[in-house]
Structures are given as structure tokens and as C-alpha cells.
Coordinates of C-alpha atoms in Angstrom, one line a residue:
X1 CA -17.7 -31.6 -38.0
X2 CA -14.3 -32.0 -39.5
X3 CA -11.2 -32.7 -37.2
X4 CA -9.4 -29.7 -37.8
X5 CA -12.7 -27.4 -36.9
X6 CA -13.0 -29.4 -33.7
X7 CA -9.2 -29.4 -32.6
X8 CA -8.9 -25.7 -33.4
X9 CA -12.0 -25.0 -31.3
X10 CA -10.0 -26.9 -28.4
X11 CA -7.0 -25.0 -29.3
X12 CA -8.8 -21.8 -29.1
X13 CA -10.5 -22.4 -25.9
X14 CA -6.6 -23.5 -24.0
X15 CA -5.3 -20.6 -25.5
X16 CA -8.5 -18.2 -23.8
X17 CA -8.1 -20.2 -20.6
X18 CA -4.1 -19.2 -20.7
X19 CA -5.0 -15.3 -21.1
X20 CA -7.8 -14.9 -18.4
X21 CA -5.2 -17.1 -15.9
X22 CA -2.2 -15.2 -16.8
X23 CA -4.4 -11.7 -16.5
X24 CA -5.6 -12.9 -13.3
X25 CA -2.4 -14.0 -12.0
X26 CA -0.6 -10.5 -13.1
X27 CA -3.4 -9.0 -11.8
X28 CA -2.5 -10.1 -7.9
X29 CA -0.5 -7.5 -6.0
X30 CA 2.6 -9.3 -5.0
X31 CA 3.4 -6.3 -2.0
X32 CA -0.2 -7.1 -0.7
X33 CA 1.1 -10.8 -0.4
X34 CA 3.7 -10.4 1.4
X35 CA 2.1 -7.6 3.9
X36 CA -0.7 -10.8 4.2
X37 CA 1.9 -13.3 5.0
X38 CA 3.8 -11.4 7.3
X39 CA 0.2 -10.2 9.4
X40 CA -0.9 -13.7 9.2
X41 CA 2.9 -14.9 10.7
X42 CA 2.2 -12.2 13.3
X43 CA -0.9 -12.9 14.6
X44 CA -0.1 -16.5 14.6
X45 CA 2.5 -16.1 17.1
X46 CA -0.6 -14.4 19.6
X47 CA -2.7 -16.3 21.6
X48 CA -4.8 -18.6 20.2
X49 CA -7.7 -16.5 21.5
X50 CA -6.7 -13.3 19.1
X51 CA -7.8 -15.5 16.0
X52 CA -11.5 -16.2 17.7
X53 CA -11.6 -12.4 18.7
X54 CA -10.7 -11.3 15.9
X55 CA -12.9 -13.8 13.2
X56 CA -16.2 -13.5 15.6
X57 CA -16.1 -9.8 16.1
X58 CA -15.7 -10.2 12.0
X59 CA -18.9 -12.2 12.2
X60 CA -21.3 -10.4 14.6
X61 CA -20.7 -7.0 12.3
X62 CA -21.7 -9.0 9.4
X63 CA -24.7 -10.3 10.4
X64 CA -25.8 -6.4 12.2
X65 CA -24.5 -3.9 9.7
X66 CA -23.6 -5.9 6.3
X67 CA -25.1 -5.8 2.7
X68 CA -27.4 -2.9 3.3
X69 CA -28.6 -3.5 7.3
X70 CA -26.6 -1.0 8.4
X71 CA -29.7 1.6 7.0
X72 CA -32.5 -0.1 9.2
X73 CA -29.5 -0.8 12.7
X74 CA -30.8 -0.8 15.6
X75 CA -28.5 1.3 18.3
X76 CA -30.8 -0.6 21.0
X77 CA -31.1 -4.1 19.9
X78 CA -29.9 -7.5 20.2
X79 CA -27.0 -6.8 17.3
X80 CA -26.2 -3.3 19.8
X81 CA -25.8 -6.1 22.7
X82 CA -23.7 -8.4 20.7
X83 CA -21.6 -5.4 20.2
X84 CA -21.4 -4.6 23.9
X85 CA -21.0 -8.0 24.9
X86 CA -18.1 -8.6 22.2
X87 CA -16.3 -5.2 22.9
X88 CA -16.0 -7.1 26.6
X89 CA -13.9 -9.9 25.2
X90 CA -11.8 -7.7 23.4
X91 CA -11.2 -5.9 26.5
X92 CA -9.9 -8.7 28.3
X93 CA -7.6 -10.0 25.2
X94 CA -6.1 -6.8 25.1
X95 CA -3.4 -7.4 27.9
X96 CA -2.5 -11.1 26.2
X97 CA -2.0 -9.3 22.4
X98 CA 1.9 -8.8 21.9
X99 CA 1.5 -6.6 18.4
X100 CA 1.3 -2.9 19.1
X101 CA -0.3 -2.5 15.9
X102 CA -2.9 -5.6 16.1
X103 CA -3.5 -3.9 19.4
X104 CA -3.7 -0.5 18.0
X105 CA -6.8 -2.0 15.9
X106 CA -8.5 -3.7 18.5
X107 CA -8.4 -0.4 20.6
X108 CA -9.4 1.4 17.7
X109 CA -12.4 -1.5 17.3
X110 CA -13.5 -0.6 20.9
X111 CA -14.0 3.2 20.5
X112 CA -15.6 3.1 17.3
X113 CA -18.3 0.4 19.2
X114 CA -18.1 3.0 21.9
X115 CA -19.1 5.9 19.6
X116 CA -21.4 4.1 17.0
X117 CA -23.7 2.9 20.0
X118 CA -23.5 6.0 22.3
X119 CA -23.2 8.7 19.6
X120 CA -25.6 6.4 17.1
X121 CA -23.5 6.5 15.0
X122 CA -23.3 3.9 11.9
X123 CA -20.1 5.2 10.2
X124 CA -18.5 4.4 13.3
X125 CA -19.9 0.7 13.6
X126 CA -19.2 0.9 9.5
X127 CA -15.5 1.3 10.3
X128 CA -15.1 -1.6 13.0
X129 CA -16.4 -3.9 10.6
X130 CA -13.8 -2.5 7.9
X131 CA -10.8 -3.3 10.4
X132 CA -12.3 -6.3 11.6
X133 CA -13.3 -7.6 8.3
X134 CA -9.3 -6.9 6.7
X135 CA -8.2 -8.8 10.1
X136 CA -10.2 -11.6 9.6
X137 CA -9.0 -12.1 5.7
X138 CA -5.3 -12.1 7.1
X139 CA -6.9 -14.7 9.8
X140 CA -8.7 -17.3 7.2
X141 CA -5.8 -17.0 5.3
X142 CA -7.3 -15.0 2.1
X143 CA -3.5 -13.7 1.5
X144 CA -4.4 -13.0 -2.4
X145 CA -8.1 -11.5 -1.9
X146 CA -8.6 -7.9 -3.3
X147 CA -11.6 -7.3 -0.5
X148 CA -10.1 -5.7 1.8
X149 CA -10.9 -2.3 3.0
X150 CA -7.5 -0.9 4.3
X151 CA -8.5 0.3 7.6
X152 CA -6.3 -1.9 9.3
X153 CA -3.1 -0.3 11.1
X154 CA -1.8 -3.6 11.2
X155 CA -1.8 -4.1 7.5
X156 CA -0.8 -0.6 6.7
X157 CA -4.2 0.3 5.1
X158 CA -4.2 3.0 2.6
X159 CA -7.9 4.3 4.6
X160 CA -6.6 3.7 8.3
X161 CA -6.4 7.6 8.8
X162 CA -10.2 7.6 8.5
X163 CA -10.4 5.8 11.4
X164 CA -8.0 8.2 13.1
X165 CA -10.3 11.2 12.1
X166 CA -13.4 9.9 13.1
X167 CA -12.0 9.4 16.7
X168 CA -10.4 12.8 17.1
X169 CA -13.7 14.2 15.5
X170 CA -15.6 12.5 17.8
X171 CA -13.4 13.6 21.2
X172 CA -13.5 17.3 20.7

């Protein structure tokens, strides 16, 4: 192979690597940054505990409801006592949380538990893994990820008056 084929190959294959990293880059919402940043400053300034609450709440409605087991959920099994169990430590975390927003959420997180499990209802159980799981992105520090759901308060998501609706729906 001459020189010339190689080095332009080489050349070609920097130049490629510069346009899919500067699309990507450009392609980062700088105002979801700084909402991130500003959340994750926030709820670093709670109690430790608020992290833990929020991250293994995040991780119990993974394992019941995520990647297509939220069909098959069982409002009477051992993921519906996690669920229970968890809404408890929320409950007592509450008084410690400064944020009326992150508390707002959690609240939010407990009546949707409530209704999913008494009402069987899976949108509801859907919806506290939604807040949960944007919390928990804010929490590991996933400032530039473009999975969130925006059904947080506390980050301002663009979905968080679903949440609202499904709770007045469900008190009438």
C-alpha cells in the first residue's frame, strides 16, 4: 500500500472521529447541565441518608417494574413488600429533607406507591420509578445523560404534571 493511501486513510478516520465528537458534544443540552449541577449541589447539602433513599428506591423499581416486568407485577409479592418496606424509610427521611421540591418528589413517590399497590395500579408504580430514576441520575452524577424522564419537580421536568394528574385523578 503506498504511503499516501495509508496516511490519507488516517487522515480520514481523525477527521470522522472530529465530526461524530463535535455532533455529540453540540448535541448535549447545556440548560440540562446546569439544572443537573445545581440538583446535584442541592441534594448534596441534605443528609447523607437522602442519597441512599433516593438511589435504592431507584434500584428496588428497577429490579420489580423495569425492561418489560412491569406486565407480569405482582401487587402481592415480594417486589409489592419492598415497595412497602421502602415507602417506610422515606417516610422517616422526610422530616430531615430541607428542599421543598426534593421533598415535593418524595411525597409524590409515596402516593404513587400508595395507589399503584392499593388501586393495582402500574402506571402509578411506572411514575415513581420515573422520579426516582431522574433523582438518582442527578445522584450518580450522570449530569450530561439524555435518560431522564422529567417527572422530577425538583429538576423541573417537562412530564411532572402527569404525576400531578394521576394523583388528583386518583383522589376524586
Amino acid at each position: 500500500m503506498h504511503k499516501w493511501i495509508k496516511y490519507s486513510m488516517i487522515g480520514t478516520a481523525i477527521i470522522m472521529a472530529l465530526l461524530v465528537g463535535g455532533a455529540w458534544y453540540m448535541d448535549k443540552s447545556p440548560t440540562n447541565n446546569i439544572i443537573q449541577a445545581k440538583a446535584k449541589s442541592a441534594i448534596a447539602s441534605e443528609e447523607p441518608q437522602t442519597e441512599d433513599v433516593i438511589h435504592s428506591g431507584h434500584t428496588i423499581f428497577n429490579g420489580a417494574i423495569c425492561y418489560g416486568k412491569d406486565a407480569g407485577f405482582d401487587f402481592e409479592g415480594e417486589w409489592a413488600e419492598e415497595m412497602q418496606t421502602y415507602k417506610s424509610k422515606v417516610e422517616e427521611q422526610l422530616p430531615d429533607i430541607k428542599d421543598e421540591k426534593l421533598q415535593d418528589d418524595l411525597k409524590n413517590v409515596i402516593l404513587l406507591i400508595d395507589i399503584g399497590l392499593n388501586e393495582k395500579d402500574i402506571t402509578a408504580l411506572i411514575y415513581a420509578h420515573r422520579v426516582l430514576h431522574d433523582l438518582d441520575i442527578v445522584v450518580d452524577g450522570y449530569s450530561d445523560s439524555k435518560e431522564i424522564f422529567a417527572y422530577s419537580t425538583f429538576l423541573n421536568g417537562e412530564h411532572k404534571d402527569s404525576v400531578t394528574s394521576l394523583l388528583k385523578e386518583s383522589h376524586k
